[in-house]
Amino acid sequence: MSRKDGIILFSLGLIIWAVGTLVYRLAGSYFFESSTLGYWMNVIVTGLLYSAVGIGLMKWRRIESQYWLYGAVCLALPGMLGEVLVLSTFSELMVNMQPETAGRYGAFLFGGYSCLIGYAGLMSINVET
């Protein structure tokens, strides 16, 4: 994977994180506070979406699958770092959600990033064997 690909994926990860954070700032209570079933559906669908979009972006950049783990880290890292700021000031930034929702929100994010990195890692290992 080239340095240019890494920078592009990192930049796209930053954009995706910013848009997602804005959506959840505006409508987060609907996704995280409406029902338990709704929350888990959001977790599952978003985890699958993270993986599909991530792999799609790497295929678009023609990154060989043996480097997908590195690409997934480049995509996920801006969001993971950005969420440190969001979660540390959750009540001030995510004004449409209750402060108690921060744990569900953090778990949701952890699950999504884990799906992306885990799937890319498995696909990378699969190529090497």
Tab-separated table of N, CA and C in Angstrom:
chain	number	residue	atom	x	y	z
A	1	MET	N	0.852	-1.178	0.000
A	1	MET	CA	0.000	0.000	0.000
A	1	MET	C	0.891	1.233	0.000
A	2	SER	N	0.582	2.164	-0.859
A	2	SER	CA	1.414	3.360	-0.958
A	2	SER	C	1.071	4.369	0.146
A	3	ARG	N	1.986	5.274	0.380
A	3	ARG	CA	1.765	6.338	1.349
A	3	ARG	C	0.568	7.190	0.923
A	4	LYS	N	0.463	7.424	-0.388
A	4	LYS	CA	-0.647	8.201	-0.915
A	4	LYS	C	-1.980	7.534	-0.583
A	5	ASP	N	-2.061	6.206	-0.750
A	5	ASP	CA	-3.284	5.475	-0.400
A	5	ASP	C	-3.593	5.627	1.088
A	6	GLY	N	-2.575	5.531	1.911
A	6	GLY	CA	-2.774	5.691	3.353
A	6	GLY	C	-3.319	7.076	3.704
A	7	ILE	N	-2.783	8.100	3.067
A	7	ILE	CA	-3.247	9.468	3.320
A	7	ILE	C	-4.683	9.647	2.834
A	8	ILE	N	-4.975	9.091	1.668
A	8	ILE	CA	-6.343	9.189	1.128
A	8	ILE	C	-7.326	8.472	2.055
A	9	LEU	N	-6.999	7.261	2.489
A	9	LEU	CA	-7.892	6.520	3.376
A	9	LEU	C	-8.048	7.216	4.723
A	10	PHE	N	-6.969	7.764	5.248
A	10	PHE	CA	-7.031	8.505	6.512
A	10	PHE	C	-7.950	9.715	6.352
A	11	SER	N	-7.797	10.443	5.244
A	11	SER	CA	-8.627	11.617	4.983
A	11	SER	C	-10.098	11.238	4.834
A	12	LEU	N	-10.357	10.160	4.102
A	12	LEU	CA	-11.735	9.686	3.963
A	12	LEU	C	-12.300	9.246	5.314
A	13	GLY	N	-11.473	8.600	6.123
A	13	GLY	CA	-11.904	8.209	7.465
A	13	GLY	C	-12.275	9.416	8.306
A	14	LEU	N	-11.512	10.486	8.170
A	14	LEU	CA	-11.805	11.720	8.899
A	14	LEU	C	-13.138	12.317	8.445
A	15	ILE	N	-13.367	12.322	7.143
A	15	ILE	CA	-14.622	12.856	6.598
A	15	ILE	C	-15.806	11.994	7.049
A	16	ILE	N	-15.662	10.683	6.942
A	16	ILE	CA	-16.737	9.769	7.349
A	16	ILE	C	-17.041	9.947	8.830
A	17	TRP	N	-16.016	10.053	9.645
A	17	TRP	CA	-16.211	10.255	11.082
A	17	TRP	C	-16.938	11.571	11.355
A	18	ALA	N	-16.521	12.645	10.690
A	18	ALA	CA	-17.141	13.955	10.921
A	18	ALA	C	-18.618	13.939	10.531
A	19	VAL	N	-18.928	13.349	9.387
A	19	VAL	CA	-20.327	13.273	8.943
A	19	VAL	C	-21.135	12.407	9.910
A	20	GLY	N	-20.594	11.257	10.278
A	20	GLY	CA	-21.292	10.369	11.212
A	20	GLY	C	-21.528	11.031	12.563
A	21	THR	N	-20.531	11.729	13.059
A	21	THR	CA	-20.675	12.419	14.339
A	21	THR	C	-21.756	13.492	14.254
A	22	LEU	N	-21.801	14.211	13.153
A	22	LEU	CA	-22.838	15.231	12.966
A	22	LEU	C	-24.228	14.593	12.926
A	23	VAL	N	-24.359	13.478	12.206
A	23	VAL	CA	-25.655	12.784	12.142
A	23	VAL	C	-26.085	12.358	13.540
A	24	TYR	N	-25.165	11.769	14.310
A	24	TYR	CA	-25.526	11.315	15.641
A	24	TYR	C	-25.736	12.484	16.603
A	25	ARG	N	-25.092	13.599	16.362
A	25	ARG	CA	-25.349	14.785	17.184
A	25	ARG	C	-26.769	15.272	16.962
A	26	LEU	N	-27.236	15.211	15.719
A	26	LEU	CA	-28.574	15.692	15.376
A	26	LEU	C	-29.677	14.681	15.687
A	27	ALA	N	-29.391	13.389	15.493
A	27	ALA	CA	-30.449	12.378	15.612
A	27	ALA	C	-30.047	11.190	16.476
A	28	GLY	N	-29.056	11.365	17.310
A	28	GLY	CA	-28.543	10.252	18.098
A	28	GLY	C	-29.546	9.627	19.045
A	29	SER	N	-30.442	10.433	19.602
A	29	SER	CA	-31.410	9.862	20.544
A	29	SER	C	-32.295	8.827	19.850
A	30	TYR	N	-32.580	9.034	18.583
A	30	TYR	CA	-33.379	8.063	17.825
A	30	TYR	C	-32.642	6.726	17.722
A	31	PHE	N	-31.344	6.758	17.476
A	31	PHE	CA	-30.561	5.533	17.282
A	31	PHE	C	-30.177	4.852	18.582
A	32	PHE	N	-29.978	5.617	19.643
A	32	PHE	CA	-29.417	5.049	20.867
A	32	PHE	C	-30.371	5.003	22.052
A	33	GLU	N	-31.473	5.751	21.983
A	33	GLU	CA	-32.340	5.825	23.153
A	33	GLU	C	-33.775	5.379	22.887
A	34	SER	N	-34.094	5.011	21.656
A	34	SER	CA	-35.491	4.677	21.351
A	34	SER	C	-35.884	3.286	21.848
A	35	SER	N	-35.078	2.267	21.543
A	35	SER	CA	-35.386	0.910	21.997
A	35	SER	C	-34.127	0.056	21.965
A	36	THR	N	-34.163	-1.008	22.712
A	36	THR	CA	-33.027	-1.932	22.725
A	36	THR	C	-32.867	-2.594	21.369
A	37	LEU	N	-33.963	-3.008	20.772
A	37	LEU	CA	-33.902	-3.639	19.451
A	37	LEU	C	-33.350	-2.664	18.413
A	38	GLY	N	-33.803	-1.423	18.450
A	38	GLY	CA	-33.307	-0.405	17.525
A	38	GLY	C	-31.814	-0.181	17.687
A	39	TYR	N	-31.355	-0.163	18.935
A	39	TYR	CA	-29.923	0.014	19.201
A	39	TYR	C	-29.121	-1.128	18.585
A	40	TRP	N	-29.546	-2.366	18.831
A	40	TRP	CA	-28.785	-3.515	18.334
A	40	TRP	C	-28.849	-3.629	16.820
A	41	MET	N	-29.966	-3.238	16.239
A	41	MET	CA	-30.043	-3.205	14.770
A	41	MET	C	-29.055	-2.173	14.223
A	42	ASN	N	-28.951	-1.037	14.878
A	42	ASN	CA	-27.994	-0.002	14.485
A	42	ASN	C	-26.562	-0.522	14.593
A	43	VAL	N	-26.259	-1.223	15.661
A	43	VAL	CA	-24.918	-1.785	15.853
A	43	VAL	C	-24.583	-2.772	14.729
A	44	ILE	N	-25.501	-3.678	14.438
A	44	ILE	CA	-25.253	-4.709	13.425
A	44	ILE	C	-25.149	-4.104	12.031
A	45	VAL	N	-26.113	-3.279	11.665
A	45	VAL	CA	-26.120	-2.685	10.328
A	45	VAL	C	-24.897	-1.797	10.132
A	46	THR	N	-24.563	-1.014	11.127
A	46	THR	CA	-23.409	-0.119	10.999
A	46	THR	C	-22.109	-0.905	10.930
A	47	GLY	N	-21.971	-1.972	11.698
A	47	GLY	CA	-20.775	-2.808	11.615
A	47	GLY	C	-20.592	-3.401	10.230
A	48	LEU	N	-21.688	-3.884	9.658
A	48	LEU	CA	-21.636	-4.415	8.289
A	48	LEU	C	-21.334	-3.305	7.282
A	49	LEU	N	-21.934	-2.146	7.496
A	49	LEU	CA	-21.706	-1.011	6.605
A	49	LEU	C	-20.261	-0.531	6.672
A	50	TYR	N	-19.701	-0.436	7.880
A	50	TYR	CA	-18.286	-0.071	8.039
A	50	TYR	C	-17.410	-1.004	7.210
A	51	SER	N	-17.660	-2.299	7.343
A	51	SER	CA	-16.839	-3.286	6.641
A	51	SER	C	-17.006	-3.167	5.133
A	52	ALA	N	-18.237	-3.062	4.675
A	52	ALA	CA	-18.490	-2.981	3.231
A	52	ALA	C	-17.898	-1.713	2.619
A	53	VAL	N	-18.104	-0.584	3.274
A	53	VAL	CA	-17.557	0.675	2.759
A	53	VAL	C	-16.034	0.641	2.786
A	54	GLY	N	-15.469	0.146	3.874
A	54	GLY	CA	-14.012	0.070	3.982
A	54	GLY	C	-13.386	-0.788	2.896
A	55	ILE	N	-13.934	-1.974	2.701
A	55	ILE	CA	-13.404	-2.863	1.669
A	55	ILE	C	-13.654	-2.265	0.285
A	56	GLY	N	-14.819	-1.653	0.105
A	56	GLY	CA	-15.111	-0.999	-1.172
A	56	GLY	C	-14.117	0.109	-1.489
A	57	LEU	N	-13.770	0.902	-0.494
A	57	LEU	CA	-12.788	1.974	-0.705
A	57	LEU	C	-11.414	1.403	-1.046
A	58	MET	N	-11.053	0.313	-0.399
A	58	MET	CA	-9.743	-0.278	-0.688
A	58	MET	C	-9.718	-0.923	-2.074
A	59	LYS	N	-10.828	-1.502	-2.481
A	59	LYS	CA	-10.900	-2.037	-3.846
A	59	LYS	C	-10.856	-0.891	-4.855
A	60	TRP	N	-11.540	0.204	-4.546
A	60	TRP	CA	-11.525	1.383	-5.418
A	60	TRP	C	-10.103	1.914	-5.599
A	61	ARG	N	-9.324	1.887	-4.525
A	61	ARG	CA	-7.932	2.350	-4.582
A	61	ARG	C	-7.008	1.251	-5.113
A	62	ARG	N	-7.551	0.092	-5.434
A	62	ARG	CA	-6.805	-1.068	-5.938
A	62	ARG	C	-5.676	-1.491	-4.981
A	63	ILE	N	-6.007	-1.474	-3.713
A	63	ILE	CA	-5.065	-1.921	-2.687
A	63	ILE	C	-5.166	-3.437	-2.602
A	64	GLU	N	-4.040	-4.102	-2.676
A	64	GLU	CA	-4.024	-5.565	-2.599
A	64	GLU	C	-4.555	-5.999	-1.235
A	65	SER	N	-5.295	-7.101	-1.222
A	65	SER	CA	-5.956	-7.529	0.004
A	65	SER	C	-4.983	-7.842	1.143
A	66	GLN	N	-3.761	-8.134	0.836
A	66	GLN	CA	-2.787	-8.383	1.911
A	66	GLN	C	-2.513	-7.112	2.717
A	67	TYR	N	-2.867	-5.947	2.185
A	67	TYR	CA	-2.662	-4.675	2.881
A	67	TYR	C	-3.956	-4.082	3.432
A	68	TRP	N	-5.052	-4.827	3.355
A	68	TRP	CA	-6.330	-4.303	3.812
A	68	TRP	C	-6.333	-3.979	5.299
A	69	LEU	N	-5.600	-4.730	6.093
A	69	LEU	CA	-5.550	-4.423	7.521
A	69	LEU	C	-4.969	-3.023	7.731
A	70	TYR	N	-3.902	-2.699	7.027
A	70	TYR	CA	-3.311	-1.360	7.130
A	70	TYR	C	-4.298	-0.295	6.647
A	71	GLY	N	-4.992	-0.592	5.571
A	71	GLY	CA	-5.987	0.339	5.053
A	71	GLY	C	-7.122	0.559	6.039
A	72	ALA	N	-7.569	-0.515	6.678
A	72	ALA	CA	-8.647	-0.402	7.658
A	72	ALA	C	-8.215	0.449	8.850
A	73	VAL	N	-6.986	0.292	9.269
A	73	VAL	CA	-6.476	1.114	10.370
A	73	VAL	C	-6.435	2.583	9.960
A	74	CYS	N	-6.011	2.845	8.728
A	74	CYS	CA	-6.000	4.228	8.235
A	74	CYS	C	-7.407	4.818	8.212
A	75	LEU	N	-8.389	4.024	7.844
A	75	LEU	CA	-9.778	4.494	7.827
A	75	LEU	C	-10.337	4.699	9.235
A	76	ALA	N	-10.045	3.791	10.131
A	76	ALA	CA	-10.642	3.824	11.463
A	76	ALA	C	-9.954	4.792	12.420
A	77	LEU	N	-8.674	5.006	12.258
A	77	LEU	CA	-7.914	5.791	13.229
A	77	LEU	C	-8.449	7.206	13.448
A	78	PRO	N	-8.800	7.967	12.416
A	78	PRO	CA	-9.324	9.311	12.687
A	78	PRO	C	-10.585	9.282	13.556
A	79	GLY	N	-11.466	8.345	13.300
A	79	GLY	CA	-12.672	8.237	14.107
A	79	GLY	C	-12.382	7.806	15.530
A	80	MET	N	-11.471	6.876	15.682
A	80	MET	CA	-11.133	6.405	17.020
A	80	MET	C	-10.522	7.538	17.851
A	81	LEU	N	-9.654	8.304	17.229
A	81	LEU	CA	-9.051	9.435	17.940
A	81	LEU	C	-10.067	10.555	18.168
A	82	GLY	N	-10.896	10.820	17.169
A	82	GLY	CA	-11.914	11.852	17.308
A	82	GLY	C	-12.922	11.535	18.390
A	83	GLU	N	-13.244	10.269	18.538
A	83	GLU	CA	-14.221	9.885	19.553
A	83	GLU	C	-13.696	10.072	20.967
A	84	VAL	N	-12.391	10.114	21.138
A	84	VAL	CA	-11.845	10.437	22.457
A	84	VAL	C	-12.337	11.823	22.869
A	85	LEU	N	-12.285	12.762	21.937
A	85	LEU	CA	-12.769	14.118	22.213
A	85	LEU	C	-14.280	14.142	22.424
A	86	VAL	N	-15.007	13.436	21.566
A	86	VAL	CA	-16.470	13.428	21.669
A	86	VAL	C	-16.912	12.801	22.984
A	87	LEU	N	-16.362	11.648	23.315
A	87	LEU	CA	-16.800	10.962	24.531
A	87	LEU	C	-16.379	11.695	25.802
A	88	SER	N	-15.265	12.404	25.743
A	88	SER	CA	-14.827	13.135	26.938
A	88	SER	C	-15.663	14.390	27.185
A	89	THR	N	-16.356	14.858	26.166
A	89	THR	CA	-17.234	16.032	26.304
A	89	THR	C	-18.641	15.690	25.789
A	90	PHE	N	-19.067	14.467	26.022
A	90	PHE	CA	-20.309	13.953	25.462
A	90	PHE	C	-21.514	14.850	25.775
A	91	SER	N	-21.679	15.247	27.017
A	91	SER	CA	-22.850	16.040	27.408
A	91	SER	C	-22.909	17.379	26.690
A	92	GLU	N	-21.754	17.970	26.424
A	92	GLU	CA	-21.712	19.272	25.762
A	92	GLU	C	-21.884	19.156	24.247
A	93	LEU	N	-21.340	18.092	23.639
A	93	LEU	CA	-21.393	17.943	22.186
A	93	LEU	C	-22.642	17.232	21.691
A	94	MET	N	-23.043	16.206	22.363
A	94	MET	CA	-24.187	15.397	21.924
A	94	MET	C	-25.415	15.803	22.746
A	95	VAL	N	-25.871	17.019	22.500
A	95	VAL	CA	-26.897	17.635	23.344
A	95	VAL	C	-28.266	16.974	23.219
A	96	ASN	N	-28.501	16.204	22.180
A	96	ASN	CA	-29.807	15.569	22.030
A	96	ASN	C	-29.881	14.212	22.717
A	97	MET	N	-28.793	13.794	23.365
A	97	MET	CA	-28.782	12.506	24.058
A	97	MET	C	-28.533	12.714	25.542
A	98	GLN	N	-29.035	11.770	26.329
A	98	GLN	CA	-28.810	11.793	27.767
A	98	GLN	C	-27.344	11.447	28.059
A	99	PRO	N	-26.758	12.010	29.103
A	99	PRO	CA	-25.359	11.680	29.439
A	99	PRO	C	-25.124	10.179	29.626
A	100	GLU	N	-26.141	9.465	30.108
A	100	GLU	CA	-26.007	8.017	30.325
A	100	GLU	C	-25.840	7.249	29.017
A	101	THR	N	-26.171	7.871	27.901
A	101	THR	CA	-26.081	7.217	26.592
A	101	THR	C	-24.634	7.140	26.109
A	102	ALA	N	-23.734	7.846	26.723
A	102	ALA	CA	-22.326	7.846	26.294
A	102	ALA	C	-21.755	6.435	26.256
A	103	GLY	N	-22.118	5.598	27.203
A	103	GLY	CA	-21.615	4.227	27.218
A	103	GLY	C	-22.108	3.422	26.024
A	104	ARG	N	-23.381	3.545	25.707
A	104	ARG	CA	-23.929	2.846	24.538
A	104	ARG	C	-23.297	3.367	23.255
A	105	TYR	N	-23.107	4.672	23.190
A	105	TYR	CA	-22.496	5.287	22.013
A	105	TYR	C	-21.053	4.800	21.847
A	106	GLY	N	-20.305	4.789	22.930
A	106	GLY	CA	-18.923	4.306	22.874
A	106	GLY	C	-18.845	2.836	22.496
A	107	ALA	N	-19.742	2.017	23.046
A	107	ALA	CA	-19.762	0.590	22.708
A	107	ALA	C	-20.108	0.387	21.239
A	108	PHE	N	-21.056	1.171	20.739
A	108	PHE	CA	-21.433	1.119	19.327
A	108	PHE	C	-20.225	1.421	18.439
A	109	LEU	N	-19.486	2.469	18.767
A	109	LEU	CA	-18.319	2.847	17.970
A	109	LEU	C	-17.240	1.778	18.030
A	110	PHE	N	-16.978	1.273	19.210
A	110	PHE	CA	-15.987	0.219	19.385
A	110	PHE	C	-16.346	-0.996	18.536
A	111	GLY	N	-17.641	-1.353	18.533
A	111	GLY	CA	-18.101	-2.480	17.733
A	111	GLY	C	-17.917	-2.253	16.241
A	112	GLY	N	-18.247	-1.068	15.766
A	112	GLY	CA	-18.103	-0.755	14.340
A	112	GLY	C	-16.666	-0.780	13.878
A	113	TYR	N	-15.802	-0.125	14.633
A	113	TYR	CA	-14.382	-0.122	14.259
A	113	TYR	C	-13.792	-1.530	14.352
A	114	SER	N	-14.237	-2.303	15.327
A	114	SER	CA	-13.759	-3.688	15.455
A	114	SER	C	-14.185	-4.537	14.267
A	115	CYS	N	-15.410	-4.330	13.785
A	115	CYS	CA	-15.876	-5.070	12.599
A	115	CYS	C	-15.005	-4.747	11.390
A	116	LEU	N	-14.767	-3.475	11.160
A	116	LEU	CA	-13.954	-3.056	10.018
A	116	LEU	C	-12.548	-3.632	10.105
A	117	ILE	N	-11.884	-3.416	11.218
A	117	ILE	CA	-10.496	-3.869	11.369
A	117	ILE	C	-10.427	-5.395	11.400
A	118	GLY	N	-11.371	-6.031	12.084
A	118	GLY	CA	-11.373	-7.488	12.160
A	118	GLY	C	-11.585	-8.145	10.809
A	119	TYR	N	-12.554	-7.650	10.041
A	119	TYR	CA	-12.812	-8.229	8.725
A	119	TYR	C	-11.619	-8.029	7.799
A	120	ALA	N	-11.078	-6.822	7.785
A	120	ALA	CA	-9.912	-6.563	6.943
A	120	ALA	C	-8.733	-7.427	7.378
A	121	GLY	N	-8.559	-7.594	8.667
A	121	GLY	CA	-7.483	-8.449	9.164
A	121	GLY	C	-7.651	-9.893	8.740
A	122	LEU	N	-8.871	-10.399	8.848
A	122	LEU	CA	-9.132	-11.778	8.421
A	122	LEU	C	-8.883	-11.958	6.927
A	123	MET	N	-9.287	-10.975	6.143
A	123	MET	CA	-9.059	-11.063	4.690
A	123	MET	C	-7.567	-10.968	4.374
A	124	SER	N	-6.822	-10.189	5.129
A	124	SER	CA	-5.378	-10.081	4.929
A	124	SER	C	-4.680	-11.395	5.256
A	125	ILE	N	-5.098	-12.007	6.351
A	125	ILE	CA	-4.518	-13.293	6.766
A	125	ILE	C	-4.859	-14.368	5.760
A	126	ASN	N	-6.088	-14.352	5.264
A	126	ASN	CA	-6.551	-15.347	4.310
A	126	ASN	C	-5.687	-15.347	3.054
A	127	VAL	N	-5.233	-14.185	2.626
A	127	VAL	CA	-4.391	-14.070	1.424
A	127	VAL	C	-3.006	-14.651	1.688
A	128	GLU	N	-2.496	-14.433	2.894
A	128	GLU	CA	-1.136	-14.852	3.214
A	128	GLU	C	-1.006	-16.359	3.378
A	129	THR	N	-2.098	-17.064	3.682
A	129	THR	CA	-2.005	-18.507	3.908
A	129	THR	C	-2.247	-19.287	2.645
